[in-house]
XYZ file of C-alpha atoms in Angstrom:
617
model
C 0.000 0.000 0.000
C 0.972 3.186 -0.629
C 1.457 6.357 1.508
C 0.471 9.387 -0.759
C 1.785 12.302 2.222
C 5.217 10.755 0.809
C 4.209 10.914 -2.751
C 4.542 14.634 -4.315
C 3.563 15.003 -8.155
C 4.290 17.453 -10.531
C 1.173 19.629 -9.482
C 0.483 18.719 -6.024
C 2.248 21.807 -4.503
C 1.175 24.910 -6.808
C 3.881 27.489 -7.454
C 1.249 29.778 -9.705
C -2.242 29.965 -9.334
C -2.223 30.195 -13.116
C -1.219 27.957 -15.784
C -0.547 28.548 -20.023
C -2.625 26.123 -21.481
C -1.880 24.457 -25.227
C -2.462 26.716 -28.001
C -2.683 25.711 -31.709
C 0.562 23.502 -32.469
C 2.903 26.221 -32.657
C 2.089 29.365 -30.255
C 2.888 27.126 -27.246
C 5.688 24.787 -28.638
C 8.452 26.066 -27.180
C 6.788 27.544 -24.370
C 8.699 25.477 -21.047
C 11.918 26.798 -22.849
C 10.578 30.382 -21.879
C 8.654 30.334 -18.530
C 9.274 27.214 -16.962
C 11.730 28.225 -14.851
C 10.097 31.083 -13.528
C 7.623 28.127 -11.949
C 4.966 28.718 -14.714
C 3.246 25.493 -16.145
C 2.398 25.667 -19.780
C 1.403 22.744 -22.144
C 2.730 21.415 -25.372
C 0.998 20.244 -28.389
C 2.530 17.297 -29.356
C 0.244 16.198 -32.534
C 3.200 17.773 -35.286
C 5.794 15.894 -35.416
C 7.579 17.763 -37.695
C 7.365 20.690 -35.862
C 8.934 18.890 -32.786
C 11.541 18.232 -35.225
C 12.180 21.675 -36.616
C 12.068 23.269 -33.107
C 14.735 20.483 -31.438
C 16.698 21.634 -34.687
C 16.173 24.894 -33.687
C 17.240 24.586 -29.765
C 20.359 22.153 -30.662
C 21.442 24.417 -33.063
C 21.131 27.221 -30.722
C 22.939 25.247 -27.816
C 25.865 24.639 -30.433
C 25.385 20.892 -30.655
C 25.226 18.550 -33.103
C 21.661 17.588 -34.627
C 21.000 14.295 -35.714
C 17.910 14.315 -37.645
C 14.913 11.589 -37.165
C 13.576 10.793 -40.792
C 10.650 9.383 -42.086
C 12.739 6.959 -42.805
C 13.396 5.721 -39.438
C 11.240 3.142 -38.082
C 8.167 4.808 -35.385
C 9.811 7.828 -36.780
C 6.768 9.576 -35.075
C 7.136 8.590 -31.839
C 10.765 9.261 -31.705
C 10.794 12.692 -32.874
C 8.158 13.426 -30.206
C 10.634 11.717 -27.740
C 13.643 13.209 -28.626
C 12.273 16.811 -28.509
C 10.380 16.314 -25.217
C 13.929 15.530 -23.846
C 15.513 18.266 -24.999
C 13.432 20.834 -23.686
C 13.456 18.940 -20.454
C 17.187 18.728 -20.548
C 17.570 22.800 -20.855
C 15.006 23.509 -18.380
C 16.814 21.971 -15.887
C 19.954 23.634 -16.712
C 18.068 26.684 -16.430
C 17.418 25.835 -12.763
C 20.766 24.947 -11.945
C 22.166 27.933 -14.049
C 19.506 29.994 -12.031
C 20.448 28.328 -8.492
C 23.978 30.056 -9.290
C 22.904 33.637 -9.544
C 23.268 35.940 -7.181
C 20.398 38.317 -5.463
C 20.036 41.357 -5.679
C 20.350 42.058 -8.773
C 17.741 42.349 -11.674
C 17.918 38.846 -13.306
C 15.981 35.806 -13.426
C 16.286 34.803 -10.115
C 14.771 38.244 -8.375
C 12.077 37.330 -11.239
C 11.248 34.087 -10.323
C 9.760 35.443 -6.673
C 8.846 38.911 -8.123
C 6.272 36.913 -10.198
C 4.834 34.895 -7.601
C 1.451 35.926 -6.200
C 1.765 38.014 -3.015
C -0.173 35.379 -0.706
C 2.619 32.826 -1.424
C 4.826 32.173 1.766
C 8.042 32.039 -0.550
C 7.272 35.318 -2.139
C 6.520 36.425 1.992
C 9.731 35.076 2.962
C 11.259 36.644 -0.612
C 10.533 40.089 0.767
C 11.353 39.715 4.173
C 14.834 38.656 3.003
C 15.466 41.809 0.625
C 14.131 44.102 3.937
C 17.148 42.829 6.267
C 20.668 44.107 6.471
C 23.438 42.130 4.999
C 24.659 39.647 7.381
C 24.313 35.860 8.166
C 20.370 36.204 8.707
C 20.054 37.872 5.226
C 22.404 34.995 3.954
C 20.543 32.347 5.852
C 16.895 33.111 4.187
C 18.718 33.891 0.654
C 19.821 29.881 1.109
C 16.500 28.713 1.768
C 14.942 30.650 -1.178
C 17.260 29.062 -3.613
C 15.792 25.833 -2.129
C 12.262 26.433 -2.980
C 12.788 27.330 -6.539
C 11.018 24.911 -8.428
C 10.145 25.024 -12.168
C 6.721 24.631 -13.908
C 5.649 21.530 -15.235
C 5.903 20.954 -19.081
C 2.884 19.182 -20.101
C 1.569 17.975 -23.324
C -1.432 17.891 -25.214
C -2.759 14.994 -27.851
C -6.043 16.326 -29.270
C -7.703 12.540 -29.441
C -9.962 13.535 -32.318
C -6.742 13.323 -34.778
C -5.428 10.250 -34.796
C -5.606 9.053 -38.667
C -4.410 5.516 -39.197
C -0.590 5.767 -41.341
C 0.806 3.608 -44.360
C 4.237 2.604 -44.392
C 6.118 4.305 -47.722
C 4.791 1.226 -49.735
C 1.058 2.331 -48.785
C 0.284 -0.696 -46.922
C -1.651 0.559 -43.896
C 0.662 0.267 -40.149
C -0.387 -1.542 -37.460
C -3.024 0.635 -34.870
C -0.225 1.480 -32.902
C 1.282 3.961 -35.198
C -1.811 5.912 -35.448
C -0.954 9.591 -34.821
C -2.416 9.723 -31.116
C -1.075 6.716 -29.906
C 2.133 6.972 -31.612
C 2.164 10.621 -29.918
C 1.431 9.276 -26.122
C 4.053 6.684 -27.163
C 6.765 9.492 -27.677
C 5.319 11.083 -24.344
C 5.520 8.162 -22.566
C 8.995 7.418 -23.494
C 10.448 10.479 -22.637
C 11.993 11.979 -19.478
C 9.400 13.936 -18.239
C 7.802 13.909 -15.522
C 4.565 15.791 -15.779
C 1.254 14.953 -17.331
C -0.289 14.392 -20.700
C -3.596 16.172 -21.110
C -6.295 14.309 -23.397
C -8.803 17.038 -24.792
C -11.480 16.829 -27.622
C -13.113 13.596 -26.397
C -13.487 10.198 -25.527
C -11.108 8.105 -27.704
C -11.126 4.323 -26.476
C -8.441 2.759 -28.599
C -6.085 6.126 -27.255
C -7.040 5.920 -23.901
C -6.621 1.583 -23.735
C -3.047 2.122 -24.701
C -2.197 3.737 -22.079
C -1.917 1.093 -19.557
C 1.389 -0.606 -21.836
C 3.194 2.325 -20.249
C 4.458 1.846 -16.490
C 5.055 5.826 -15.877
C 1.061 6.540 -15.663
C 1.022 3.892 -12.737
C 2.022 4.928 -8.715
C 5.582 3.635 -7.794
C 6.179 2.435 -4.365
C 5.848 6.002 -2.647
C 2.863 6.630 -4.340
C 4.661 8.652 -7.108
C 2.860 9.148 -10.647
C 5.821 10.045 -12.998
C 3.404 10.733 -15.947
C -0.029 11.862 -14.901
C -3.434 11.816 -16.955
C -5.756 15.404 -16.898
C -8.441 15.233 -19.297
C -10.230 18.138 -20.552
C -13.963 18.234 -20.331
C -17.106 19.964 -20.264
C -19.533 19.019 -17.877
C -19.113 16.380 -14.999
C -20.888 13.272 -17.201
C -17.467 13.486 -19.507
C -15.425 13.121 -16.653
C -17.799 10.133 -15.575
C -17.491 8.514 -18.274
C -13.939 9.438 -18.888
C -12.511 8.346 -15.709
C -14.391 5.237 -15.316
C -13.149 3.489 -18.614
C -9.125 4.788 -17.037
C -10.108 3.921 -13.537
C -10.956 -0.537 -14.661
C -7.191 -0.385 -16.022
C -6.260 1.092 -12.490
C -5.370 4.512 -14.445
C -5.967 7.416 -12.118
C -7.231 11.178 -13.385
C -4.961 13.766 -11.594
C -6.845 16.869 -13.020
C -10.037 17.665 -14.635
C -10.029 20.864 -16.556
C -13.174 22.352 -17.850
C -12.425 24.996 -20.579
C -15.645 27.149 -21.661
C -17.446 24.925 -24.796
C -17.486 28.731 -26.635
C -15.387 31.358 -24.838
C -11.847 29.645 -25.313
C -9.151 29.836 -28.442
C -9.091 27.244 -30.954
C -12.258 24.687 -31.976
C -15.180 25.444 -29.928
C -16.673 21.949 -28.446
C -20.095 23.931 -27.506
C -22.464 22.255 -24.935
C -25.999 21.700 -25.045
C -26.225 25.107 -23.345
C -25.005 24.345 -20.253
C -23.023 27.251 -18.862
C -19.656 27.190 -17.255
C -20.694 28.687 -13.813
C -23.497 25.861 -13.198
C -20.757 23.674 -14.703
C -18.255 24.491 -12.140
C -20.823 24.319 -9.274
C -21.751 20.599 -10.077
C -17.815 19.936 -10.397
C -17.284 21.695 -6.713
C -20.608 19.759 -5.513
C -19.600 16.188 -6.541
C -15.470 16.335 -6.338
C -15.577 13.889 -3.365
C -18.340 11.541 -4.879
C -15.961 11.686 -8.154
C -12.853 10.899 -6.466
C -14.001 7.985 -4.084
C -15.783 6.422 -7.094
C -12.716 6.402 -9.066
C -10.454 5.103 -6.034
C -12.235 2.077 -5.462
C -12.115 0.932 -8.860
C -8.584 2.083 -9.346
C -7.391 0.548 -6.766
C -9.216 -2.673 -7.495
C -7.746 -2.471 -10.908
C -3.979 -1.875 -9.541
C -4.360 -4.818 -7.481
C -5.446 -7.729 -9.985
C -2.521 -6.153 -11.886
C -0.203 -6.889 -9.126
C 0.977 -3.470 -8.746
C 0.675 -0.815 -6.123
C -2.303 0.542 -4.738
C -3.113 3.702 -3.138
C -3.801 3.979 0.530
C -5.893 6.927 0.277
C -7.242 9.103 -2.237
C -4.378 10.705 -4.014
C -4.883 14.190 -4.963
C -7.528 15.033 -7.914
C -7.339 18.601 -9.452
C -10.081 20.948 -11.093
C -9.013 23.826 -12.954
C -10.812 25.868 -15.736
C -10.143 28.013 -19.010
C -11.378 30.067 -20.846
C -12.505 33.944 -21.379
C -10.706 34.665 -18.199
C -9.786 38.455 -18.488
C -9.149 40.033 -15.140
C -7.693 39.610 -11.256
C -11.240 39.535 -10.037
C -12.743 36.836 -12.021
C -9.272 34.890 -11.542
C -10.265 35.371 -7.466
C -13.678 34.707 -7.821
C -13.394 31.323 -9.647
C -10.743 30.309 -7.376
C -12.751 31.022 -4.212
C -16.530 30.581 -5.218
C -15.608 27.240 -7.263
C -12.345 26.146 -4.836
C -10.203 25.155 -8.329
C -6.997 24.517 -8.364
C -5.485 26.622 -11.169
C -6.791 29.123 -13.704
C -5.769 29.011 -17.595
C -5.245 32.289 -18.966
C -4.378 31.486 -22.900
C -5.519 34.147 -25.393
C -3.967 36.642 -23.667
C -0.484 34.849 -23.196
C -0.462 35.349 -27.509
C 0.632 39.016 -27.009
C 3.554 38.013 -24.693
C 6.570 37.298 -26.789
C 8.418 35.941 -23.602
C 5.881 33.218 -23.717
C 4.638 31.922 -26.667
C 5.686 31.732 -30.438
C 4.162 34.016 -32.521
C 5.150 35.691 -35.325
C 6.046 39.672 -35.832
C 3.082 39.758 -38.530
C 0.372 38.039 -36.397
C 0.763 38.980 -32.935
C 0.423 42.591 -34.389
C -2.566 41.892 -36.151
C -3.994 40.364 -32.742
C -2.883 43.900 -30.979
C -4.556 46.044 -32.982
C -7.732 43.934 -34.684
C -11.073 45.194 -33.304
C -13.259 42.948 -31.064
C -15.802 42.232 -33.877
C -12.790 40.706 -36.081
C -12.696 37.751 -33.778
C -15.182 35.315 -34.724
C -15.901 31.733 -34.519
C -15.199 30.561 -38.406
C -15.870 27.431 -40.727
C -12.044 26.820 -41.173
C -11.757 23.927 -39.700
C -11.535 20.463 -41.644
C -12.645 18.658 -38.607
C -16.188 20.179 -39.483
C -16.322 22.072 -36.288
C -16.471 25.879 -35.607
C -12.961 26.750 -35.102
C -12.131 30.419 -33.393
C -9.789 32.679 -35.110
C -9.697 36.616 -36.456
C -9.784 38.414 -40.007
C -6.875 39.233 -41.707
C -4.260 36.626 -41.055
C -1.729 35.487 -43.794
C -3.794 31.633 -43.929
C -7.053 33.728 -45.139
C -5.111 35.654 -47.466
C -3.389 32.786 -49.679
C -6.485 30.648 -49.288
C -8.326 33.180 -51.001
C -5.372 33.709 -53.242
C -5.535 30.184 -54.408
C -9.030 30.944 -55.050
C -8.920 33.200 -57.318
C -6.229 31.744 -59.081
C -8.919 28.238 -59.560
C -6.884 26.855 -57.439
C -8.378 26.410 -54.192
C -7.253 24.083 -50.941
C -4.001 22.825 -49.899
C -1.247 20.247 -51.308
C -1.944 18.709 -48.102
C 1.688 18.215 -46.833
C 0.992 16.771 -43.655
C -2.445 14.933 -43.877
C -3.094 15.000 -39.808
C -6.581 15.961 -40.169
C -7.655 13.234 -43.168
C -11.329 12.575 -42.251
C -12.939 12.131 -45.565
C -13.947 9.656 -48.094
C -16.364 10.745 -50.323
C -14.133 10.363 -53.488
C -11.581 8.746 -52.118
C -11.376 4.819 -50.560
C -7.915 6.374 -48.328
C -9.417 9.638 -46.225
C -8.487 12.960 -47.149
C -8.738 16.136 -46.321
C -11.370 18.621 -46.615
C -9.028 21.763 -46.939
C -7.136 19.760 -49.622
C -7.099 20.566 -53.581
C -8.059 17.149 -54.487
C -11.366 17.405 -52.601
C -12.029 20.888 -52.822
C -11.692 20.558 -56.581
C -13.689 17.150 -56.633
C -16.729 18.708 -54.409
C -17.119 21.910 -56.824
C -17.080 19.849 -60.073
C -19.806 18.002 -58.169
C -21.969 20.640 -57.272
C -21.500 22.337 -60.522
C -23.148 19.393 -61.941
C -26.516 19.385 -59.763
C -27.690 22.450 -61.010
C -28.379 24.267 -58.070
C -30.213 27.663 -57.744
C -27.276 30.595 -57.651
C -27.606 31.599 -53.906
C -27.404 27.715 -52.962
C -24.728 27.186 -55.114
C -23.074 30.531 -53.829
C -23.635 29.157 -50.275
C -22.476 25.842 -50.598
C -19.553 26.284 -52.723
C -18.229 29.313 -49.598
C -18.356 26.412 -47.068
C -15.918 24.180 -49.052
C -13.657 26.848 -50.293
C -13.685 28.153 -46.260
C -11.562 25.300 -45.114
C -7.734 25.575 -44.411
C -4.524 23.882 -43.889
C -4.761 23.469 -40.345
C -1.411 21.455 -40.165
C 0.682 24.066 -41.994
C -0.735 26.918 -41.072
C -0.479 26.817 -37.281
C 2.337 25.842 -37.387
C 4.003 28.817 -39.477
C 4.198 31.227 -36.808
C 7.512 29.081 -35.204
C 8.871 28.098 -37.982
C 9.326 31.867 -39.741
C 10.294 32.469 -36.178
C 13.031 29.913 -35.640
C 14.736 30.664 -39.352
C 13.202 27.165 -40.028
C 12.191 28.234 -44.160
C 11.641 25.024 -45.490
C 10.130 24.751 -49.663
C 6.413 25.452 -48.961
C 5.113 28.629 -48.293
C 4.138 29.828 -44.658
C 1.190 31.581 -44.327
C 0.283 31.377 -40.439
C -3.225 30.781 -38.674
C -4.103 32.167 -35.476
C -6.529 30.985 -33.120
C -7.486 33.628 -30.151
C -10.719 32.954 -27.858
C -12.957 35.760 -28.413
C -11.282 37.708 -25.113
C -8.719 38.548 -27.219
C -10.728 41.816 -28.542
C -10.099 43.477 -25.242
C -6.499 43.323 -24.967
C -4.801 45.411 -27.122
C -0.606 45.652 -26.927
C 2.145 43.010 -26.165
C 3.096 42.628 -23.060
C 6.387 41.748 -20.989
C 5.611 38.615 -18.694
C 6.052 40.382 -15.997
C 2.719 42.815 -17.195
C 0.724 40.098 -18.001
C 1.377 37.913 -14.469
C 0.904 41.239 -12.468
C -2.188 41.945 -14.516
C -3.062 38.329 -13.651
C -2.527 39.086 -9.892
C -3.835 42.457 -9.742
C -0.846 44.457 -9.142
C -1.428 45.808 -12.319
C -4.277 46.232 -15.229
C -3.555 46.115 -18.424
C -6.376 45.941 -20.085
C -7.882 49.242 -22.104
C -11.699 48.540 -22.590
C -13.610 49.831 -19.727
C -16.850 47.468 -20.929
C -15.417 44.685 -21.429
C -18.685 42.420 -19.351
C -18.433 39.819 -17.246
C -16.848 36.110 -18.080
C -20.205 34.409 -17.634
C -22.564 37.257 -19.195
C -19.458 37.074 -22.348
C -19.665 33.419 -22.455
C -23.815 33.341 -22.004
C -23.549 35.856 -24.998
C -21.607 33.386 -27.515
C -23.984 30.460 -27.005
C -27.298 33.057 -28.048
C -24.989 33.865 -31.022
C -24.682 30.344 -31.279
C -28.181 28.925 -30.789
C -29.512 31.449 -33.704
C -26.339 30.335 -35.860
C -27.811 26.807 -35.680
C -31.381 27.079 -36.161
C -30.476 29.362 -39.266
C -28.424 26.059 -40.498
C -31.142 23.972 -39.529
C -34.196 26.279 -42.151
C -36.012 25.996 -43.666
C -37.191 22.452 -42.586
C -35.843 21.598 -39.114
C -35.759 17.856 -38.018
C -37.967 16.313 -34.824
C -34.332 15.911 -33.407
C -33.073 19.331 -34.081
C -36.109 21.209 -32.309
C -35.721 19.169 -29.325
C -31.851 19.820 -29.146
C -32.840 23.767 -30.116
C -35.451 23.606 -27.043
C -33.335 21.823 -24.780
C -30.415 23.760 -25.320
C -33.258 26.982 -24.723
C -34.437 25.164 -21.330
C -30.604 25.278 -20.382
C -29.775 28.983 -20.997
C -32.588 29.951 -19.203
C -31.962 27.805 -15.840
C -27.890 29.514 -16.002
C -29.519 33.089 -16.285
C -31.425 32.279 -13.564
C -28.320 30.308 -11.696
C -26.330 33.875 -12.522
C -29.155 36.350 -11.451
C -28.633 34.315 -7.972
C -24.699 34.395 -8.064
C -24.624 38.210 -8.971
C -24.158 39.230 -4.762
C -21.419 37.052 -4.366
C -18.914 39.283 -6.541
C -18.028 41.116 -3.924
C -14.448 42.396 -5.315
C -16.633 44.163 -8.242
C -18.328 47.438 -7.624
C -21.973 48.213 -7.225
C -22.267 49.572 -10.340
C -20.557 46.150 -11.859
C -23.031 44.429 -10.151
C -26.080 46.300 -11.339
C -24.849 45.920 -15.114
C -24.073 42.371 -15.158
C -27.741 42.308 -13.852
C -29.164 43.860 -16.499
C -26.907 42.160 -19.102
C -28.834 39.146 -17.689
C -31.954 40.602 -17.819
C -31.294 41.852 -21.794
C -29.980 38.343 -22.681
C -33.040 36.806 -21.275
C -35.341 39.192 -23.607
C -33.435 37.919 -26.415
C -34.055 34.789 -25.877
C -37.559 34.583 -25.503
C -37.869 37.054 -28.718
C -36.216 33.809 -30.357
C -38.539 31.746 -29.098
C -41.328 34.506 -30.321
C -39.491 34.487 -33.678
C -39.371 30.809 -34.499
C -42.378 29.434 -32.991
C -42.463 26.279 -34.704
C -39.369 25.101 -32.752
C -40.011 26.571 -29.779
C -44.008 26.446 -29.786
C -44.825 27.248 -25.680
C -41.439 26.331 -24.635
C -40.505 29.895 -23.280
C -44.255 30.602 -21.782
């Protein structure tokens, strides 16, 4: 059995309050290399492999050592790239801590910045001040060697998006055993490597992904308890992490961390729910925790023992943290102490902070000064699900471009997000030029009516290359020019609108902690009323898909997802006295924004009665 007060994971001792979760493939790539040592967690997409591989290029080259490349060639080529990267940036942020260790105080480098960035509750940061206060002498000495004791870095975690994992053909096109599908050959390269932090599973439930997991001995408690490689999963609404963490807890797998990220109010594709808002959300999580982590320690521990491993004496530590839309000190408080979670992802905002993420000159300008309205929730997505970005970027321009020229989509160099076989018997992609120009030869020929036509032919033509253009922003960055052309993507949450400059870390963290607001728009409302407002937007986006015939099942999602809004108004109009950090006048808007929101949606209901009939009476 297994003592867990021995056992300490990556997470169970917070250094931030905050964490940088995964953006894109590219924004948040490199991001450990930047802020991990300053105790900041931040999370890795590990999907592109070949942007592993140009980045470890990029960091042994800058380290002056030699590079031996991984080719596709090489057999699990995948796997190892993934590997071999995730060890690299591993390897250099621990010689940032030692190199860190080494430096003296009092004097402006990254060591005074490591506890100037710390909230100001945090006993170290207490201690951190105390020291600088006191005379020099042995006392001054004797707290300055305990502080370089406590430095600790962030955790570098990853991120496999489970939806894209395409099955891949050896170079002879003879299709490769399951196990070098692109998810499980990415948890494979994870699981080999040295880390020892935790792999976060977002986008859904995928059961062949999620059964591999047990061939690996690191997601499993050691003797003291210790979880070397630990399993969040990133859901939205309590029944996902139900169902989630059952199938994980039979093969004695346990969830350290349950992050709910907004279903509309976040960056990249939007996984809306059926209207159930992220403040109920989070109440349900706070109200069942307990019941959640004693169901999934019995049957863990059941599972660990058949296995003839270790089992856990007690419940070991289970984390809920949340993302998305997050825009000031306040809200960052208020989730922390009406909802009790653990950590609090800021992401959009982290774009604009060059110390941070990987951006390029181009885009992170166009984020800056692009108007709230040019952030939108877009079609781009081959996946065939509303994917968040803003107007303007380089991707739009040369897909557009190609257009024009009649030639629209992508070569399709990397092929992660093949997902289609209408012409083909092998999936391909629906950004691609072989399907884009295969789909408007077809409906060319069905003679459709011109605004049907017009409409149709703008929703195959809106799709882009995903894979290569997310991934620009590093590589124009890093030098890396390879032979195709780099035309970066973007993909801010909606929150983005209201920030409008890069910032230094240190801005953005003190902003974070209210020592300091940097934000410009004096209206910017309320993370619930802004999140409440994207699934109205949403709701009339899909009954306008759904005209001029809707289906039986369609009007009973459409009134469901109604019945749903209206119980988290009401759940809000009852919350509104508990935001006690905001001002009166704060709390008398967001109650009208509540009120306004509700008018709307019972003019919907007025306005399409034959979905609604006397749903809203």
């Amino acid at each position: 059995m297994i003592d867990n007060h021995k056992a300490m994971n990556h997470s169970s001792d917070l250094i931030h309050t905050f964490h940088i979760p995964v953006m894109g493939t590219a924004f948040t790539i490199d991001s450990p290399v930047k802020v991990a040592r300053f105790g900041i967690t931040s999370v890795v997409s590990i999907g592109d492999d070949e942007l592993c591989e140009y980045t470890r290029e990029h960091y042994t080259q800058s380290l002056r050592e030699s590079f031996e490349p991984i080719t596709k060639k090489d057999h699990d080529y995948r796997a190892k790239r993934i590997t071999a990267y995730l060890n690299l940036i591993n390897r250099i942020v621990e010689q940032q801590m030692v190199t860190m260790a080494q430096l003296p105080f009092g004097l402006n480098n990254d060591l005074a910045k490591y506890f100037e960035l710390l909230p100001e509750n945090s006993e170290i940061k207490k201690t951190y001040i105390k020291m600088i206060s006191l005379p020099e002498g042995s006392e001054k000495q004797m707290h300055q060697a305990y502080l370089k004791t406590c430095i600790r870095p962030g955790s570098i975690d990853v991120n496999i998006m489970t939806k894209i994992d395409r099955d891949t053909y050896d170079q002879n096109g003879e299709l490769l055993p399951e196990h070098f599908s692109d998810a499980l050959a990415a948890l494979r390269g994870y699981a080999l490597s040295t880390l020892s932090s935790a792999v976060e599973f977002s986008a859904g439930f995928n059961r062949r992904l999620y059964a591999y997991i047990e061939q690996f001995d690191d997601f499993f408690p050691d003797a003291t308890g210790f979880i070397k490689k630990q399993i969040v999963i990133k859901v939205s609404d309590v029944r996902s992490s139900l169902i989630q963490g059952k199938f994980l807890a039979k093969k004695g797998l346990w969830i350290s961390e349950h992050r709910i990220e907004s279903g509309l109010n976040c960056g990249g594709h939007v996984f809306p729910t059926e209207g159930h808002l992220m403040g109920p959300i989070l109440e349900e999580f706070k109200q069942k925790k307990d019941t959640i982590a004693s169901t999934f320690y019995d049957m863990v521990n059941d599972a660990l023992l058949k296995k003839g491993r270790f089992t856990f004496l007690q419940t070991p530590p289970m984390r809920i943290t949340v993302q998305g839309g997050v825009g000031t000190a306040n809200e960052h408080q208020f989730l922390q102490k009406e909802y009790e979670v653990d950590s609090v992802g800021w992401g959009t905002p982290f774009l604009l902070v060059p110390e941070a993420t990987n951006v390029d000159e181009k885009t992170r300008t166009l984020l800056a000064t692009s108007p709230r309205e040019n952030f939108y929730t877009s079609g781009i997505s081959p996946l065939g699900v509303r994917f968040n970005t803003v107007r303007g970027t380089d991707s739009e321009e040369l897909k557009l471009r190609r257009v024009e020229e009649g030639k629209p989509g992508s070569p399709c160099p990397k092929g992660h997000l093949v997902n289609n076989t209408e012409f083909t018997k092998k999936p391909i992609c629906t950004a691609s030029t072989t399907y884009q120009k295969r789909k408007i030869e077809q409906l060319k020929s069905l003679q459709l009516s011109p605004d049907i036509l017009q409409k149709a032919f703008q929703k195959i033509i809106d799709k882009a290359c995903l894979c290569e253009d997310l991934a620009a922003s590093a590589l124009i960055n890093h030098h890396q020019i390879n032979k195709r052309i780099l035309a970066p993507a973007i993909c801010p949450g909606p929150n983005m609108g209201y920030f409008d400059r890069t910032m230094t870390l240190s801005e953005l963290v003190a902003h974070i902690y209210g020592r300091l607001h940097v934000m410009t728009h004096a209206n910017r409302p309320n993370l619930f009323v802004s999140e409440l407002r994207l699934y109205i937007e949403h709701l009339v986006f899909e009954i306008k898909e759904s005209l001029p015939k809707p289906t039986s099942k369609q009007i009973g999602y459409f009134q469901s997802f109604q019945k749903n809004l209206m119980e988290g108004i009401q759940y809000y109009k009852q919350l509104i006295p508990k935001f006690t950090l905001e001002t009166q006048k704060y709390r008398d808007a967001m109650k009208d924004e509540l009120q306004a929101i509700r008018n709307e949606l019972e003019a919907l209901g007025h306005a399409y009665p034959h979905i609604f009939e006397n749903a809203l009476s």
